XYZ file of C-alpha atoms in Angstrom:
215
model
C 3.981 -74.988 36.434
C 6.275 -73.745 39.180
C 9.397 -71.987 37.941
C 12.706 -72.701 39.650
C 15.365 -70.116 38.883
C 17.726 -72.998 38.065
C 15.473 -73.623 35.054
C 16.626 -70.282 33.666
C 20.365 -71.041 33.601
C 20.517 -71.668 29.852
C 17.438 -70.358 28.091
C 17.301 -71.251 24.391
C 15.262 -69.155 21.944
C 14.474 -70.804 18.612
C 15.113 -69.185 15.248
C 14.483 -71.049 11.995
C 16.844 -68.615 10.226
C 19.692 -70.951 11.216
C 18.123 -74.156 9.844
C 20.015 -76.063 7.161
C 18.340 -78.167 4.472
C 18.752 -81.412 6.409
C 17.430 -80.027 9.720
C 14.007 -79.257 11.174
C 13.249 -77.021 14.118
C 12.312 -80.149 16.068
C 15.681 -81.786 15.376
C 17.756 -78.760 16.405
C 15.685 -78.220 19.554
C 16.306 -81.859 20.472
C 20.060 -81.338 20.044
C 19.925 -78.293 22.346
C 17.984 -80.287 24.936
C 20.482 -83.149 24.738
C 23.252 -80.608 25.279
C 21.595 -79.367 28.462
C 19.398 -76.370 27.607
C 17.275 -75.727 30.700
C 14.446 -73.661 29.174
C 12.973 -73.378 25.671
C 11.166 -70.464 24.026
C 9.496 -71.009 20.654
C 9.857 -67.816 18.650
C 8.068 -67.648 15.300
C 7.438 -64.311 13.608
C 6.196 -65.406 10.196
C 4.823 -68.952 10.452
C 1.186 -69.492 9.497
C -0.991 -70.064 12.586
C -1.987 -73.688 11.944
C 1.620 -74.724 11.298
C 2.740 -72.749 14.343
C 0.196 -74.617 16.480
C 1.293 -78.015 15.166
C 4.965 -77.192 15.695
C 4.311 -75.825 19.184
C 2.545 -79.007 20.307
C 5.367 -81.204 18.996
C 8.106 -79.163 20.650
C 6.192 -78.883 23.922
C 5.977 -82.696 24.039
C 9.703 -82.931 23.279
C 10.581 -80.470 26.055
C 8.386 -82.425 28.477
C 10.524 -85.519 27.820
C 13.529 -83.564 29.113
C 11.550 -81.898 31.920
C 12.345 -78.470 30.443
C 9.826 -75.579 30.613
C 8.390 -74.532 27.251
C 7.011 -71.065 26.504
C 5.726 -69.252 23.439
C 7.083 -65.870 22.426
C 4.473 -63.070 22.101
C 1.486 -65.137 20.922
C -0.617 -65.289 24.104
C -3.730 -66.747 22.443
C -1.767 -69.609 20.891
C 0.042 -70.290 24.172
C -3.307 -70.585 25.949
C -5.000 -72.689 23.276
C -2.166 -75.234 23.000
C -1.525 -75.277 26.763
C 2.115 -74.158 26.721
C 3.894 -73.926 30.061
C 3.804 -70.177 29.642
C 4.461 -67.156 27.474
C 7.077 -64.421 27.107
C 6.095 -60.898 26.094
C 7.997 -57.741 25.237
C 7.314 -54.132 26.106
C 5.452 -53.580 22.823
C 3.193 -56.609 23.330
C 0.198 -57.106 25.630
C 0.697 -55.622 29.119
C 1.973 -58.149 31.656
C -1.090 -57.731 33.878
C -3.433 -58.493 30.982
C -1.340 -61.518 30.005
C -1.437 -62.838 33.564
C -5.229 -62.467 33.640
C -5.477 -64.389 30.377
C -3.083 -67.263 31.147
C -4.087 -67.715 34.781
C -1.980 -67.949 37.946
C -0.258 -71.265 37.246
C 1.439 -70.548 33.917
C 4.917 -69.054 33.523
C 5.023 -65.384 32.521
C 8.263 -63.871 31.264
C 8.581 -60.178 30.435
C 11.300 -58.235 28.629
C 12.555 -55.176 30.510
C 15.131 -52.532 29.715
C 14.844 -50.236 32.747
C 14.362 -50.532 36.503
C 10.902 -48.980 36.136
C 9.810 -51.546 33.550
C 11.212 -54.353 35.705
C 9.339 -53.259 38.829
C 6.096 -52.834 36.918
C 6.408 -56.274 35.310
C 6.975 -57.871 38.708
C 3.981 -56.033 40.176
C 1.820 -57.233 37.281
C 2.665 -60.890 37.821
C 5.841 -61.676 35.878
C 7.712 -64.791 37.022
C 11.018 -63.764 35.475
C 12.547 -60.938 33.449
C 14.613 -60.997 30.268
C 16.900 -57.958 30.177
C 18.855 -56.764 27.166
C 20.327 -56.404 24.752
C 23.411 -56.714 26.970
C 25.697 -56.880 23.923
C 25.154 -55.796 20.288
C 22.871 -58.268 18.530
C 21.807 -59.092 14.989
C 18.520 -60.776 15.907
C 16.745 -57.535 16.785
C 17.542 -54.466 14.732
C 15.786 -52.134 17.182
C 17.306 -53.570 20.371
C 18.889 -50.885 22.549
C 21.897 -51.980 24.554
C 21.448 -52.238 28.322
C 24.536 -51.217 30.293
C 26.016 -53.576 32.892
C 25.137 -51.065 35.625
C 21.487 -51.058 34.535
C 21.388 -54.863 34.429
C 22.768 -54.985 37.974
C 20.317 -52.310 39.174
C 17.385 -54.267 37.706
C 18.514 -57.456 39.460
C 18.724 -55.565 42.748
C 15.315 -53.906 42.322
C 13.169 -57.044 41.936
C 12.604 -60.299 43.786
C 12.054 -62.436 40.679
C 14.822 -64.086 38.598
C 16.509 -62.084 35.846
C 18.204 -63.442 32.731
C 20.333 -61.480 30.282
C 19.713 -61.608 26.541
C 21.185 -60.095 23.408
C 24.466 -60.803 21.639
C 25.628 -63.302 24.255
C 28.302 -65.799 23.215
C 30.498 -68.373 24.929
C 33.332 -65.811 24.819
C 31.547 -62.811 26.384
C 29.375 -64.681 28.928
C 32.001 -64.294 31.707
C 31.680 -60.491 31.414
C 28.177 -60.786 32.917
C 29.454 -62.126 36.253
C 28.536 -60.094 39.320
C 25.405 -58.641 37.708
C 22.980 -60.755 39.724
C 21.451 -62.647 36.794
C 20.594 -66.331 37.180
C 21.163 -67.247 33.539
C 21.341 -66.208 29.910
C 19.031 -66.401 26.898
C 20.615 -67.086 23.525
C 19.707 -67.787 19.923
C 22.746 -68.004 17.630
C 25.138 -69.124 20.411
C 23.200 -72.396 20.280
C 21.214 -72.639 17.053
C 23.794 -70.898 14.872
C 26.542 -73.370 15.792
C 27.711 -76.293 13.672
C 27.565 -78.761 16.580
C 24.497 -77.605 18.515
C 24.657 -80.263 21.197
C 28.311 -79.624 22.034
C 27.919 -75.823 21.828
C 25.033 -76.054 24.305
C 27.039 -78.256 26.649
C 30.004 -75.855 26.677
C 27.833 -72.752 27.012
C 25.985 -74.271 29.966
C 29.280 -74.928 31.766
C 30.534 -71.382 31.096
C 27.208 -69.900 32.216
C 27.162 -71.910 35.439
C 30.674 -70.695 36.258
C 29.637 -67.082 35.504
C 26.525 -67.233 37.683
C 28.397 -68.783 40.611
C 31.217 -66.222 40.428
C 30.492 -63.257 42.683
């Protein structure tokens, strides 16, 4: 699957922590897609493998209906076996070059980076895009070090692949990322932690588009 950097404008990362009793992950993902999410990452840290596989297949099919790329977080073997559009790995996961060898040349490979050196290495090893952060304090990752605006900008300038910012991003602080060179943002609670997911996604997409276009 070819990746267009426009696909990365509003990158939604799932988190079942925010589910209410009357919701399923499928239903909240569908609301985000209706609201205009342009990319979907399935992130499951504790789900049993068989259930993860079943869920992944269902959500991949849902994303395909909206023509939105679908990737799995961390679990390279599952991404390959269920034929996801790609996979996203962090610095503590499998090396990007090994992931690329495993998923083949046509799948999307996203890599988390926190420094210019990590960014350049990921690009050299076959990454299609980079996720850089945390750009603001975040509650979803206790060990996430903050990446300064200057570092984010330097990373964008040092690579030829698209860069998205992640970590603590909200509708209110998104404009502060303008001028960094990113092509989009990745969020969890700014979409899935909101009462009206569809409307929150719609508003966040508009704000993000304005931020990206502002030089």
